[in-house]
Each structure stands twice: as C-alpha cells, then as structure tokens.
C-alpha cells in the first residue's frame, strides 16, 4: 500500500516537473481538487481526445459528434432527475472532523476482503506451481469461500439500504463492519446525510431578474436535448450514436487522489440510441468494444477489470464500470450504462415536445432506448501517465526514468538534437524540423550532453531522437534512436518521415 502511495506521489511530482499537470492557481496556494494541464499535458490530453473521437466518429459511420453548451435550461436537470437524486451519502468522523462518502467507506472495506482472497490465491499458486487450478481453488478453499460470502452479504446490504435511501441502515452497516476513520482510527461517526453534487450559479445581469442554473454534472444531457436536432438534420437511422467531449462539474465531497476525482473535469460520452428491447444486445456490444479500445493502448490486459454496479443510478437498468489498476488500486475509469428510455421520456414530459423516432422498418414511432459509454478524460490521462512512468536499470547498471507512453499519444513524437552547437549542425537540425513539423510535433534541443538530452526526452516520452552530426553534412544521414529499445540506426533524412510515421501514426492504434 505504502509503495502504491509512493507511486502516486512520484507521478504527481513528475507531472509537475515536466509540465504535464500543475496545481491550479498555485501562486495562491492552489484550489482544492482543481488542476491545470501544462504544455506537455495539453498535448497528451489532446491526443487522448483524438483517439477517442476518431474511434467513435470516424470509425463508426452511424456515430456523429456534437459540442453542446455547458449552461442548459434549468428544467433539464429537473427532468433528468439530478436536482432530486444526484446525491452522495455523506458521513463525518467526529474525532478527525474528516468527511467521507459512506458508500466508498464500505466499498473500501470490501476491497480489503478481496485483497485477502487475492493473497490466498497468490500463496497457493506459489505452493502448487504449474499444477495450480485457480478456478477450482476459488470454488473450494474454505477461507476464500468464507470471504466471498462476506463480500456478497455486505454488497447486498449496501444495495438494499442505498436503494431504499435508508441512511440509518447505511450508518449501521459501517458500525457493524467496524469501519474506522483512516485518519483518527476511531469509529465515532455522525449520522449519514444526502448531499447534492451540482454547482449552481445565477444567470442574468439584473438582480432579482436572475434565475438559478447549474453547471452540468454530465455532458450526456446536452446530447439528449439535441437528439431530435441531430437525428433530423443528420438523417440518422436507428441504431445511431451521438458523441461529445466536454467539461463537467461536481461538488465532490471527497476530492482527492490528484486528477482522479476533481470538481471540474472532462468527460468523453456517447449515447447510442436503439430500438426498445435491443438495449441489452448493444450494452454487451459496447462493453466489449470499449474494453478493446482501452486494451489497444498496450498498458497490459491485466490492468483492467469489469465491475457490475451494486446500486444502479436512477436512470439505469444495467450498468458496469471498466476499472483500471491505478496507483491507488483498481478504480472506475469508464462507465457503461443502459439508460433505458428514462432521459428522453423525462424530457418529453417536462418540455412537452415529442422525443420520438419514426422507424420506417417497423412503421411505428417510439422513444428510443439508450446505451451510454462515459469515460473520464482526466482519468484516462492518469491511467496512461501512471502506467507509463517507470524507473529502469540499464545493462551498464545506470538508471533512467522513462515515460513509455503509447507512441501515438506522446506529446512530442520527435526530438532533433544537433551533436554540437557549431559547424552548421543547429541549422541542419532546424531544417529537418521544418520538414517534419507538418507531420509530427517536434522539439529542438541543443543544451547539455547528448546523453542528458536523451534522458530528458525519455522522461517526457518522446518516441524518437534524431541526432545530427558531422556525417550528416557529408551524406545526409542521421542517427535515429528509439525510446524503448534505445537502439540507434543510421538513416537517410529522406526516409525519416516514412519510418517515423509507421510507428507513431494514430491510425495503427485505431486499426487494432
Ligand atoms: N453520464 C454518465 C456519468 O456521468 P459517471 O459514472 O458518474 O456517469 C462517468 O461518470 C465517468 O466520468 C467516470 O467513469 C469517470 O471516469 C468520470 N468522472 C466522474 N466523476 C469524476 C470526477 N469527479 N473527476 C474526474 N472524473 C470523473
């Protein structure tokens, strides 16, 4: 655990040192749970957006993208249920005065039991070696069975109490499980209260004339209210999807763990409109498609797991999370939700406008069902950054810090380094950049020894370093160094574009 906490600290400090992420308004000591993306962070973030946007829109002829306003008519949030039901159950520890989400305290307790099961499996796997049958072990070992039973019982109790809004029951569960405050170590808990997560502000310049509006807590509603506009203007036929990337805001009670849980963040959401009754087929399709999209990045298949929701959101009839192995353990990265016809029907009721689709094949009109995929851009950023940051010991015993980002996502694709600052080498290096910059984000660096410059590029994840030396002036060739293998090849300047493109072009990621 301590090692994992150290890893998160390492990620935070690396992100700051190299211009990926800064604490927001740092000169005023920052603002809790808000962060700014720096010069390299913005590039990485843009590349993540492009990967998602292209895979949704360019790769699917029946999905289009929009960019809706953050401010929406206040009735939107009444209709969507967020005014009444977008709450988190809160509990305070009277000794530490720290506030927690009651459901998260219980989920963390469950995770500890799950860790015990994992340890049993690890122990047995070491003991039995190749003959170890994990499935049989999980189904028969008494300790595992006892702990699995415990988890099922706690999950069931949590589901029932939360669904019935039985806040006293949630508190009792925390007490029965003997959950202690991680800060004070005490079980001195207050009652549980509901807390609405939406930020509100006022619209209108004249006092008294103002009306309360909300900062959107999800981008999805901008898609729902535009369902008919897009369907009609785009002549979309069901099944079809509408995708969007944009900011969302939540007054999170416990906002911590760097950019994992922020009050201002970005979502990449897609609503897929389907025939009623076909939603489960599409729910399975999108679960599989989204897991594949994540795994194509090559961060390791074991870094992902699917987790079905215990308590369904007010709009869903099925929901699961794609969890990622963050430095803090497995946590939600993306949600896949079968949202039924809840949102469109609610908007129909509140606006008085029909939100229906005429299906020419069935010759009937209906309110479509919706399957949603929703991934946090900042969480994607943290997943990629934390997984890629490594300390490597090289063959000669020296160490290097490497950010082994997927090549297509790296902020800079190429660094061009003149061996010395004289003999026309800088001019030649700049000439190379002037040719490559139309295809790749390039960086020029002439300061320090070539070894130090390679290390700097490794630390920011640049896939290729081009070194310009005296031989370059003679025969138009350069040294091309690969970040991961550190192999160096001699290559003609004329072949650089073709060679690098084959390795860094996002199309190869999209083809996977
Ligand atoms: N439209 C559905 C929806 O908003 P959600 O599970 O509440 O569902 C979707 O959020 C995703 O948004 C999450 O999986 C997570 O990646 C991201 N997200 C949610 N709250 C966040 C926060 N406070 N900070 C950063 N990302 C967040």
Short mmCIF file of C-alpha atoms and ligand atoms in Angstrom, two decimals:
data_model
loop_
_atom_site.label_atom_id
_atom_site.label_comp_id
_atom_site.label_asym_id
_atom_site.label_seq_id
_atom_site.Cartn_x
_atom_site.Cartn_y
_atom_site.Cartn_z
CA UNK A 1 0.00 0.00 0.00
CA UNK A 2 2.78 2.33 1.02
CA UNK A 3 4.54 1.52 -2.24
CA UNK A 4 1.39 2.43 -4.16
CA UNK A 5 1.07 5.77 -2.32
CA UNK A 6 4.71 6.48 -3.15
CA UNK A 7 3.96 5.74 -6.80
CA UNK A 8 1.14 8.32 -6.87
CA UNK A 9 3.45 10.91 -5.28
CA UNK A 10 6.06 10.12 -7.91
CA UNK A 11 3.51 10.59 -10.70
CA UNK A 12 2.34 13.93 -9.25
CA UNK A 13 5.86 15.27 -8.92
CA UNK A 14 6.92 14.06 -12.39
CA UNK A 15 3.77 15.60 -13.90
CA UNK A 16 4.66 18.96 -12.34
CA UNK A 17 8.40 18.89 -13.04
CA UNK A 18 7.97 18.24 -16.76
CA UNK A 19 4.92 20.43 -17.46
CA UNK A 20 2.14 17.86 -17.62
CA UNK A 21 -0.08 18.94 -14.70
CA UNK A 22 0.18 21.86 -12.25
CA UNK A 23 -1.94 22.59 -9.17
CA UNK A 24 -4.41 25.28 -10.23
CA UNK A 25 -3.73 28.90 -9.15
CA UNK A 26 -0.63 27.66 -7.38
CA UNK A 27 0.71 31.16 -6.60
CA UNK A 28 -2.32 31.50 -4.26
CA UNK A 29 -1.57 28.07 -2.74
CA UNK A 30 -3.87 26.30 -5.17
CA UNK A 31 -7.56 25.47 -5.08
CA UNK A 32 -8.58 22.07 -3.74
CA UNK A 33 -9.12 19.40 -6.39
CA UNK A 34 -8.53 21.67 -9.39
CA UNK A 35 -5.58 21.26 -11.71
CA UNK A 36 -4.16 22.91 -14.83
CA UNK A 37 -2.68 20.98 -17.71
CA UNK A 38 0.71 22.30 -18.79
CA UNK A 39 2.43 22.40 -22.15
CA UNK A 40 3.02 18.64 -22.37
CA UNK A 41 -0.17 17.68 -20.54
CA UNK A 42 -2.30 19.58 -23.05
CA UNK A 43 -0.68 17.69 -25.92
CA UNK A 44 -1.21 14.33 -24.24
CA UNK A 45 -4.79 15.24 -23.41
CA UNK A 46 -5.47 16.33 -27.00
CA UNK A 47 -4.05 13.05 -28.28
CA UNK A 48 -6.31 11.09 -25.93
CA UNK A 49 -9.29 13.11 -27.15
CA UNK A 50 -8.35 12.45 -30.78
CA UNK A 51 -8.00 8.71 -30.12
CA UNK A 52 -11.46 8.60 -28.55
CA UNK A 53 -13.14 10.98 -31.04
CA UNK A 54 -11.81 9.23 -34.12
CA UNK A 55 -12.61 5.76 -32.80
CA UNK A 56 -16.19 6.87 -32.11
CA UNK A 57 -17.00 9.06 -35.11
CA UNK A 58 -14.53 8.30 -37.91
CA UNK A 59 -14.60 4.53 -37.26
CA UNK A 60 -18.42 4.33 -36.97
CA UNK A 61 -20.50 5.63 -39.84
CA UNK A 62 -23.57 5.77 -37.56
CA UNK A 63 -22.00 7.94 -34.81
CA UNK A 64 -21.65 11.71 -35.06
CA UNK A 65 -20.18 14.23 -32.62
CA UNK A 66 -21.54 17.47 -31.15
CA UNK A 67 -20.35 20.24 -28.83
CA UNK A 68 -23.23 21.44 -26.64
CA UNK A 69 -23.19 24.41 -24.23
CA UNK A 70 -22.25 23.86 -20.59
CA UNK A 71 -25.16 26.03 -19.43
CA UNK A 72 -28.53 24.42 -20.04
CA UNK A 73 -32.12 25.35 -19.26
CA UNK A 74 -32.70 24.61 -15.54
CA UNK A 75 -35.62 22.28 -16.41
CA UNK A 76 -33.06 19.93 -17.97
CA UNK A 77 -31.79 18.97 -14.54
CA UNK A 78 -35.23 18.65 -13.00
CA UNK A 79 -36.21 16.34 -15.89
CA UNK A 80 -33.01 14.30 -15.73
CA UNK A 81 -33.52 13.66 -12.02
CA UNK A 82 -30.27 15.33 -10.99
CA UNK A 83 -31.98 18.02 -8.86
CA UNK A 84 -33.73 15.37 -6.76
CA UNK A 85 -31.45 12.36 -6.95
CA UNK A 86 -27.85 13.30 -7.80
CA UNK A 87 -26.72 12.86 -4.22
CA UNK A 88 -23.87 11.23 -2.37
CA UNK A 89 -24.37 9.81 1.15
CA UNK A 90 -22.04 11.68 3.48
CA UNK A 91 -20.65 10.74 6.87
CA UNK A 92 -18.26 12.63 9.18
CA UNK A 93 -15.84 11.28 11.71
CA UNK A 94 -16.34 13.29 14.89
CA UNK A 95 -12.71 12.96 16.00
CA UNK A 96 -10.78 13.75 12.82
CA UNK A 97 -13.58 16.04 11.51
CA UNK A 98 -12.98 14.39 8.13
CA UNK A 99 -15.85 13.82 5.74
CA UNK A 100 -16.31 10.63 3.73
CA UNK A 101 -18.68 9.11 1.23
CA UNK A 102 -20.42 6.39 3.22
CA UNK A 103 -20.68 4.05 0.20
CA UNK A 104 -16.97 4.48 -0.55
CA UNK A 105 -16.04 3.56 3.04
CA UNK A 106 -17.99 0.33 2.63
CA UNK A 107 -16.53 -0.35 -0.84
CA UNK A 108 -13.01 0.12 0.53
CA UNK A 109 -13.81 -2.38 3.28
CA UNK A 110 -14.98 -4.86 0.61
CA UNK A 111 -11.77 -4.26 -1.35
CA UNK A 112 -9.72 -5.21 1.72
CA UNK A 113 -11.55 -8.54 1.92
CA UNK A 114 -10.96 -9.03 -1.81
CA UNK A 115 -7.24 -8.44 -1.24
CA UNK A 116 -7.27 -11.27 1.33
CA UNK A 117 -8.70 -13.59 -1.34
CA UNK A 118 -6.03 -12.47 -3.82
CA UNK A 119 -3.31 -13.18 -1.25
CA UNK A 120 -4.67 -16.72 -0.67
CA UNK A 121 -4.60 -17.30 -4.43
CA UNK A 122 -1.06 -15.96 -4.72
CA UNK A 123 0.13 -18.17 -1.84
CA UNK A 124 -1.47 -21.29 -3.27
CA UNK A 125 -0.23 -20.54 -6.78
CA UNK A 126 3.35 -20.33 -5.47
CA UNK A 127 2.91 -23.55 -3.47
CA UNK A 128 1.39 -25.66 -6.26
CA UNK A 129 3.22 -24.13 -9.24
CA UNK A 130 2.12 -25.35 -12.69
CA UNK A 131 -0.45 -27.76 -11.30
CA UNK A 132 -2.40 -24.89 -9.66
CA UNK A 133 -6.02 -24.67 -10.81
CA UNK A 134 -7.27 -21.21 -9.83
CA UNK A 135 -10.92 -21.83 -10.71
CA UNK A 136 -11.07 -24.95 -8.57
CA UNK A 137 -9.22 -23.21 -5.73
CA UNK A 138 -11.68 -20.30 -5.73
CA UNK A 139 -14.61 -22.72 -5.68
CA UNK A 140 -13.33 -24.94 -2.85
CA UNK A 141 -10.89 -23.21 -0.48
CA UNK A 142 -12.73 -22.58 2.84
CA UNK A 143 -11.05 -19.20 3.54
CA UNK A 144 -11.85 -17.95 0.06
CA UNK A 145 -15.44 -19.19 0.28
CA UNK A 146 -15.93 -17.53 3.68
CA UNK A 147 -14.57 -14.21 2.41
CA UNK A 148 -16.56 -14.37 -0.85
CA UNK A 149 -19.70 -15.00 1.17
CA UNK A 150 -18.87 -11.99 3.38
CA UNK A 151 -18.47 -9.77 0.28
CA UNK A 152 -21.81 -10.91 -1.18
CA UNK A 153 -23.61 -10.22 2.10
CA UNK A 154 -22.11 -6.74 2.51
CA UNK A 155 -22.83 -5.84 -1.13
CA UNK A 156 -26.43 -6.98 -0.80
CA UNK A 157 -26.96 -4.99 2.43
CA UNK A 158 -25.37 -1.91 0.85
CA UNK A 159 -27.54 -2.22 -2.28
CA UNK A 160 -30.78 -2.53 -0.27
CA UNK A 161 -30.02 0.35 2.11
CA UNK A 162 -28.88 2.71 -0.65
CA UNK A 163 -31.76 1.87 -2.97
CA UNK A 164 -34.26 2.46 -0.16
CA UNK A 165 -32.49 5.67 0.84
CA UNK A 166 -32.18 4.04 4.30
CA UNK A 167 -29.41 6.32 5.60
CA UNK A 168 -29.62 4.96 9.16
CA UNK A 169 -29.16 1.48 7.67
CA UNK A 170 -26.02 2.65 5.82
CA UNK A 171 -24.63 4.05 9.08
CA UNK A 172 -25.45 0.82 10.92
CA UNK A 173 -23.61 -1.17 8.26
CA UNK A 174 -20.49 0.99 8.76
CA UNK A 175 -20.73 0.41 12.52
CA UNK A 176 -21.40 -3.35 12.17
CA UNK A 177 -18.39 -3.72 9.88
CA UNK A 178 -16.29 -1.85 12.48
CA UNK A 179 -15.01 0.55 9.83
CA UNK A 180 -12.61 3.08 11.33
CA UNK A 181 -11.65 6.55 10.12
CA UNK A 182 -8.29 6.23 8.29
CA UNK A 183 -7.10 9.47 9.96
CA UNK A 184 -8.24 9.21 13.59
CA UNK A 185 -8.65 5.43 13.73
CA UNK A 186 -11.92 5.93 15.62
CA UNK A 187 -15.46 4.62 14.99
CA UNK A 188 -17.04 7.84 16.22
CA UNK A 189 -19.34 8.52 13.24
CA UNK A 190 -22.09 11.11 12.69
CA UNK A 191 -25.37 10.21 11.00
CA UNK A 192 -25.39 9.83 7.19
CA UNK A 193 -26.81 12.71 5.12
CA UNK A 194 -27.50 13.17 1.42
CA UNK A 195 -25.56 15.90 -0.39
CA UNK A 196 -26.41 17.16 -3.91
CA UNK A 197 -23.35 17.34 -6.12
CA UNK A 198 -24.43 20.04 -8.57
CA UNK A 199 -22.87 23.51 -8.56
CA UNK A 200 -25.37 26.29 -9.10
CA UNK A 201 -24.89 29.84 -10.28
CA UNK A 202 -27.08 32.71 -11.45
CA UNK A 203 -27.92 33.80 -14.94
CA UNK A 204 -28.90 37.36 -15.74
CA UNK A 205 -27.27 40.72 -15.12
CA UNK A 206 -30.06 42.39 -13.16
CA UNK A 207 -30.52 41.44 -9.53
CA UNK A 208 -33.91 39.87 -8.95
CA UNK A 209 -34.13 39.01 -12.64
CA UNK A 210 -31.63 36.22 -12.18
CA UNK A 211 -32.51 32.56 -12.33
CA UNK A 212 -30.60 29.65 -10.87
CA UNK A 213 -28.80 27.49 -13.36
CA UNK A 214 -26.45 24.56 -12.88
CA UNK A 215 -23.02 23.73 -14.18
CA UNK A 216 -23.65 20.43 -15.97
CA UNK A 217 -22.68 17.40 -13.87
CA UNK A 218 -22.55 15.21 -17.01
CA UNK A 219 -22.28 16.05 -20.70
CA UNK A 220 -24.93 13.46 -21.61
CA UNK A 221 -27.91 15.80 -21.18
CA UNK A 222 -26.55 18.08 -23.94
CA UNK A 223 -26.86 15.03 -26.19
CA UNK A 224 -30.37 14.06 -25.06
CA UNK A 225 -31.85 17.52 -25.61
CA UNK A 226 -30.31 17.57 -29.11
CA UNK A 227 -31.48 14.08 -30.01
CA UNK A 228 -34.13 15.26 -32.49
CA UNK A 229 -31.98 18.07 -33.94
CA UNK A 230 -29.18 15.65 -34.79
CA UNK A 231 -31.46 12.81 -35.93
CA UNK A 232 -33.39 15.06 -38.32
CA UNK A 233 -30.56 17.27 -39.62
CA UNK A 234 -28.20 14.31 -39.97
CA UNK A 235 -30.89 11.91 -41.32
CA UNK A 236 -29.70 9.38 -38.74
CA UNK A 237 -31.29 5.94 -38.68
CA UNK A 238 -31.57 3.87 -35.51
CA UNK A 239 -29.30 2.44 -34.17
CA UNK A 240 -27.11 5.55 -34.13
CA UNK A 241 -24.91 7.38 -31.67
CA UNK A 242 -24.07 10.95 -30.65
CA UNK A 243 -20.65 11.57 -29.11
CA UNK A 244 -19.37 14.54 -27.14
CA UNK A 245 -16.26 15.64 -25.26
CA UNK A 246 -16.64 18.39 -22.69
CA UNK A 247 -16.32 19.75 -19.20
CA UNK A 248 -18.49 18.54 -16.34
CA UNK A 249 -18.64 19.83 -12.76
CA UNK A 250 -19.41 18.10 -9.48
CA UNK A 251 -19.13 19.42 -5.96
CA UNK A 252 -17.34 16.25 -4.86
CA UNK A 253 -17.22 15.84 -1.10
CA UNK A 254 -14.04 13.89 -1.05
CA UNK A 255 -12.00 15.21 -3.94
CA UNK A 256 -8.51 13.77 -3.72
CA UNK A 257 -6.07 11.43 -5.39
CA UNK A 258 -4.76 14.03 -7.82
CA UNK A 259 -6.72 14.25 -11.09
CA UNK A 260 -8.72 11.08 -10.31
CA UNK A 261 -11.55 12.95 -8.61
CA UNK A 262 -11.87 16.62 -9.41
CA UNK A 263 -14.60 19.21 -9.14
CA UNK A 264 -14.05 20.36 -12.73
CA UNK A 265 -13.22 17.57 -15.17
CA UNK A 266 -13.79 16.38 -18.71
CA UNK A 267 -15.94 13.54 -19.96
CA UNK A 268 -15.99 11.72 -23.28
CA UNK A 269 -19.52 10.41 -23.61
CA UNK A 270 -21.51 8.66 -26.31
CA UNK A 271 -25.23 7.95 -26.26
CA UNK A 272 -26.27 5.11 -28.55
CA UNK A 273 -29.98 5.20 -29.48
CA UNK A 274 -31.53 1.78 -30.11
CA UNK A 275 -34.87 0.04 -30.58
CA UNK A 276 -36.64 -0.78 -27.28
CA UNK A 277 -35.87 -4.37 -26.40
CA UNK A 278 -32.48 -4.35 -28.15
CA UNK A 279 -30.67 -2.44 -25.41
CA UNK A 280 -29.07 -5.49 -23.76
CA UNK A 281 -27.53 -6.64 -27.05
CA UNK A 282 -25.99 -3.19 -27.51
CA UNK A 283 -24.99 -2.96 -23.86
CA UNK A 284 -22.90 -6.13 -24.33
CA UNK A 285 -21.55 -4.83 -27.65
CA UNK A 286 -20.35 -1.55 -26.13
CA UNK A 287 -18.85 -3.25 -23.09
CA UNK A 288 -16.72 -5.41 -25.35
CA UNK A 289 -15.87 -2.59 -27.79
CA UNK A 290 -14.79 -0.22 -25.05
CA UNK A 291 -12.60 -2.78 -23.28
CA UNK A 292 -10.91 -3.48 -26.63
CA UNK A 293 -10.32 0.26 -27.16
CA UNK A 294 -8.59 0.51 -23.79
CA UNK A 295 -6.51 -2.63 -24.25
CA UNK A 296 -5.27 -1.49 -27.68
CA UNK A 297 -3.15 1.09 -25.83
CA UNK A 298 -0.94 -1.75 -24.63
CA UNK A 299 -0.89 -0.82 -20.94
CA UNK A 300 -1.39 -4.51 -20.08
CA UNK A 301 -4.58 -6.58 -20.25
CA UNK A 302 -4.38 -7.31 -16.51
CA UNK A 303 -4.66 -3.61 -15.76
CA UNK A 304 -8.42 -3.72 -16.49
CA UNK A 305 -11.38 -5.42 -14.89
CA UNK A 306 -15.16 -5.13 -15.23
CA UNK A 307 -17.25 -4.37 -12.18
CA UNK A 308 -21.07 -4.53 -12.23
CA UNK A 309 -22.76 -1.73 -10.29
CA UNK A 310 -24.23 -2.72 -6.94
CA UNK A 311 -26.50 0.31 -6.78
CA UNK A 312 -27.90 1.42 -10.13
CA UNK A 313 -28.15 5.14 -10.91
CA UNK A 314 -31.71 6.48 -11.06
CA UNK A 315 -31.75 6.17 -14.87
CA UNK A 316 -30.19 2.73 -15.46
CA UNK A 317 -31.44 -0.86 -15.82
CA UNK A 318 -27.90 -2.27 -16.16
CA UNK A 319 -24.52 -0.69 -15.54
CA UNK A 320 -20.90 -1.62 -15.12
CA UNK A 321 -17.53 0.07 -14.75
CA UNK A 322 -14.34 -0.61 -16.59
CA UNK A 323 -11.86 -0.36 -13.73
CA UNK A 324 -8.16 0.37 -14.10
CA UNK A 325 -5.28 -0.56 -11.83
CA UNK A 326 -4.35 2.99 -10.76
CA UNK A 327 -1.56 3.61 -8.22
CA UNK A 328 -4.36 3.65 -5.59
CA UNK A 329 -5.64 0.22 -6.72
CA UNK A 330 -8.46 -0.78 -9.08
CA UNK A 331 -10.85 2.15 -9.57
CA UNK A 332 -13.50 3.25 -12.06
CA UNK A 333 -12.19 4.54 -15.37
CA UNK A 334 -15.29 4.30 -17.55
CA UNK A 335 -18.99 3.63 -17.03
CA UNK A 336 -21.21 1.70 -19.46
CA UNK A 337 -24.88 2.28 -18.71
CA UNK A 338 -28.11 1.01 -20.19
CA UNK A 339 -30.20 4.14 -19.53
CA UNK A 340 -33.48 2.79 -20.92
CA UNK A 341 -35.82 5.50 -22.31
CA UNK A 342 -35.67 7.34 -18.98
CA UNK A 343 -33.99 10.56 -20.13
CA UNK A 344 -35.85 11.06 -23.42
CA UNK A 345 -39.21 10.31 -21.75
CA UNK A 346 -38.46 12.73 -18.93
CA UNK A 347 -37.56 15.46 -21.43
CA UNK A 348 -40.75 14.69 -23.33
CA UNK A 349 -42.77 15.14 -20.14
CA UNK A 350 -41.03 18.31 -19.00
CA UNK A 351 -40.75 20.07 -22.37
CA UNK A 352 -44.00 18.91 -23.93
CA UNK A 353 -42.05 18.09 -27.13
CA UNK A 354 -42.18 14.62 -28.62
CA UNK A 355 -38.81 12.85 -28.36
CA UNK A 356 -39.69 10.02 -30.69
CA UNK A 357 -38.27 8.33 -33.73
CA UNK A 358 -40.29 7.02 -36.65
CA UNK A 359 -38.84 3.62 -37.55
CA UNK A 360 -39.56 3.04 -41.26
CA UNK A 361 -38.81 -0.68 -40.99
CA UNK A 362 -41.33 -1.21 -38.19
CA UNK A 363 -43.63 1.52 -39.47
CA UNK A 364 -44.07 2.87 -35.93
CA UNK A 365 -42.85 5.65 -33.67
CA UNK A 366 -41.20 5.08 -30.32
CA UNK A 367 -38.96 6.69 -27.72
CA UNK A 368 -35.55 5.04 -28.29
CA UNK A 369 -33.63 3.25 -25.56
CA UNK A 370 -30.10 4.41 -24.85
CA UNK A 371 -26.81 2.70 -24.10
CA UNK A 372 -24.17 5.12 -22.86
CA UNK A 373 -20.40 4.90 -22.72
CA UNK A 374 -18.81 7.51 -20.46
CA UNK A 375 -15.10 7.81 -19.80
CA UNK A 376 -13.33 10.50 -17.80
CA UNK A 377 -10.63 12.17 -19.87
CA UNK A 378 -8.62 13.09 -16.78
CA UNK A 379 -8.83 9.52 -15.50
CA UNK A 380 -7.60 8.28 -18.89
CA UNK A 381 -4.74 10.74 -18.54
CA UNK A 382 -3.87 9.45 -15.06
CA UNK A 383 -4.15 5.81 -16.20
CA UNK A 384 -1.76 6.35 -19.11
CA UNK A 385 0.66 8.55 -17.18
CA UNK A 386 0.91 6.37 -14.07
CA UNK A 387 1.21 3.14 -16.06
CA UNK A 388 3.93 4.59 -18.29
CA UNK A 389 6.18 6.13 -15.64
CA UNK A 390 9.00 3.69 -14.87
CA UNK A 391 12.46 3.62 -13.35
CA UNK A 392 14.66 1.34 -15.44
CA UNK A 393 18.03 -0.12 -14.64
CA UNK A 394 20.08 -0.44 -17.83
CA UNK A 395 22.59 -3.14 -18.76
CA UNK A 396 25.51 -0.96 -17.69
CA UNK A 397 23.94 -0.53 -14.23
CA UNK A 398 22.88 3.09 -14.81
CA UNK A 399 19.29 4.20 -14.23
CA UNK A 400 16.84 6.05 -16.39
CA UNK A 401 13.35 7.44 -15.86
CA UNK A 402 11.20 6.58 -18.83
CA UNK A 403 7.67 7.55 -19.73
CA UNK A 404 6.77 4.67 -22.02
CA UNK A 405 3.63 6.32 -23.41
CA UNK A 406 1.96 4.63 -26.36
CA UNK A 407 3.83 6.25 -29.28
CA UNK A 408 0.69 7.70 -30.83
CA UNK A 409 -0.15 9.56 -27.60
CA UNK A 410 3.28 11.04 -26.85
CA UNK A 411 3.27 14.89 -26.67
CA UNK A 412 6.35 15.14 -28.91
CA UNK A 413 6.97 12.44 -31.48
CA UNK A 414 10.47 13.54 -32.39
CA UNK A 415 13.32 15.46 -30.80
CA UNK A 416 16.02 16.79 -33.11
CA UNK A 417 19.41 17.21 -31.44
CA UNK A 418 22.49 18.72 -33.04
CA UNK A 419 25.58 16.99 -31.63
CA UNK A 420 27.27 20.37 -31.10
CA UNK A 421 26.18 23.99 -31.24
CA UNK A 422 28.60 24.82 -34.05
CA UNK A 423 29.68 23.72 -37.56
CA UNK A 424 26.22 24.38 -39.04
CA UNK A 425 24.73 21.42 -37.14
CA UNK A 426 21.96 23.53 -35.47
CA UNK A 427 20.97 24.90 -38.89
CA UNK A 428 20.76 21.38 -40.33
CA UNK A 429 18.70 20.23 -37.31
CA UNK A 430 16.25 23.10 -37.79
CA UNK A 431 15.97 22.29 -41.48
CA UNK A 432 14.94 18.73 -40.54
CA UNK A 433 12.34 20.06 -38.08
CA UNK A 434 10.98 22.41 -40.73
CA UNK A 435 10.28 19.40 -42.93
CA UNK A 436 8.94 17.06 -40.24
CA UNK A 437 6.77 19.56 -38.36
CA UNK A 438 3.92 19.21 -40.85
CA UNK A 439 3.50 15.57 -39.79
CA UNK A 440 4.78 15.42 -36.22
CA UNK A 441 5.05 17.54 -33.09
CA UNK A 442 8.85 18.10 -32.92
CA UNK A 443 11.18 19.51 -30.30
CA UNK A 444 14.61 21.08 -30.78
CA UNK A 445 17.21 20.72 -28.03
CA UNK A 446 20.89 21.69 -28.14
CA UNK A 447 21.65 22.13 -24.43
CA UNK A 448 23.83 19.67 -22.42
CA UNK A 449 25.50 16.44 -23.46
CA UNK A 450 23.70 14.14 -25.89
CA UNK A 451 23.24 11.56 -23.10
CA UNK A 452 21.46 14.10 -20.88
CA UNK A 453 19.28 15.18 -23.79
CA UNK A 454 18.26 11.56 -24.46
CA UNK A 455 17.30 11.20 -20.77
CA UNK A 456 15.18 14.36 -20.90
CA UNK A 457 13.29 13.01 -23.92
CA UNK A 458 12.87 9.58 -22.26
CA UNK A 459 11.34 11.31 -19.24
CA UNK A 460 8.68 13.06 -21.35
CA UNK A 461 8.00 10.01 -23.51
CA UNK A 462 9.36 11.17 -26.89
CA UNK A 463 9.48 8.04 -29.10
CA UNK A 464 12.34 9.16 -31.39
CA UNK A 465 15.50 11.25 -31.07
CA UNK A 466 17.28 12.34 -34.23
CA UNK A 467 20.92 13.25 -33.77
CA UNK A 468 22.56 15.48 -36.35
CA UNK A 469 26.36 15.07 -36.54
CA UNK A 470 29.20 15.86 -38.90
CA UNK A 471 28.47 12.83 -41.03
CA UNK A 472 25.00 14.31 -41.66
CA UNK A 473 26.58 17.20 -43.54
CA UNK A 474 28.54 14.76 -45.68
CA UNK A 475 25.94 12.13 -46.63
CA UNK A 476 22.53 13.43 -45.45
CA UNK A 477 22.11 10.66 -42.85
CA UNK A 478 21.25 10.97 -39.14
CA UNK A 479 21.13 8.72 -36.07
CA UNK A 480 17.61 7.72 -35.10
CA UNK A 481 17.21 6.46 -31.52
CA UNK A 482 14.18 4.53 -30.36
CA UNK A 483 12.95 5.43 -26.85
CA UNK A 484 12.02 1.95 -25.65
CA UNK A 485 14.80 -0.22 -27.10
CA UNK A 486 17.38 2.62 -27.11
CA UNK A 487 18.58 1.12 -30.38
CA UNK A 488 20.19 3.56 -32.79
CA UNK A 489 20.11 3.24 -36.55
CA UNK A 490 21.65 5.32 -39.26
CA UNK A 491 19.00 6.52 -41.66
CA UNK A 492 18.77 8.91 -44.58
CA UNK A 493 16.96 12.17 -43.83
CA UNK A 494 14.70 11.47 -46.82
CA UNK A 495 13.38 8.30 -45.16
CA UNK A 496 12.66 9.82 -41.73
CA UNK A 497 9.07 10.82 -42.34
CA UNK A 498 8.05 7.40 -43.67
CA UNK A 499 9.90 5.47 -40.93
CA UNK A 500 8.55 7.53 -38.01
CA UNK A 501 5.01 7.71 -39.36
CA UNK A 502 4.78 3.90 -39.41
CA UNK A 503 5.41 3.86 -35.65
CA UNK A 504 3.54 6.89 -34.36
CA UNK A 505 0.54 7.41 -36.61
CA UNK A 506 -2.69 7.03 -34.65
CA UNK A 507 -4.24 5.07 -37.47
CA UNK A 508 -2.31 1.97 -36.35
CA UNK A 509 -3.84 2.29 -32.90
CA UNK A 510 -7.30 2.70 -34.41
CA UNK A 511 -6.80 -0.38 -36.59
CA UNK A 512 -6.10 -2.65 -33.60
N1 LIG B 1 -23.21 10.29 -17.93
C1 LIG B 1 -22.92 9.24 -17.02
C2 LIG B 1 -21.96 9.63 -15.99
O1 LIG B 1 -21.64 10.78 -15.83
P1 LIG B 1 -20.44 8.65 -14.09
O2 LIG B 1 -20.09 7.21 -13.81
O3 LIG B 1 -20.94 9.49 -12.98
O4 LIG B 1 -21.51 8.57 -15.27
C3 LIG B 1 -18.60 8.87 -15.90
O5 LIG B 1 -19.19 9.36 -14.74
C4 LIG B 1 -17.10 8.97 -15.85
O6 LIG B 1 -16.71 10.33 -15.59
C5 LIG B 1 -16.45 8.17 -14.74
O7 LIG B 1 -16.24 6.83 -15.13
C6 LIG B 1 -15.14 8.90 -14.54
O8 LIG B 1 -14.18 8.47 -15.46
C7 LIG B 1 -15.51 10.34 -14.85
N2 LIG B 1 -15.70 11.11 -13.61
C8 LIG B 1 -16.82 11.14 -12.83
N3 LIG B 1 -16.64 11.97 -11.78
C9 LIG B 1 -15.38 12.46 -11.89
C10 LIG B 1 -14.60 13.38 -11.11
N4 LIG B 1 -15.09 13.97 -10.02
N5 LIG B 1 -13.33 13.66 -11.51
C11 LIG B 1 -12.81 13.09 -12.63
N6 LIG B 1 -13.51 12.23 -13.39
C12 LIG B 1 -14.78 11.92 -13.05
#
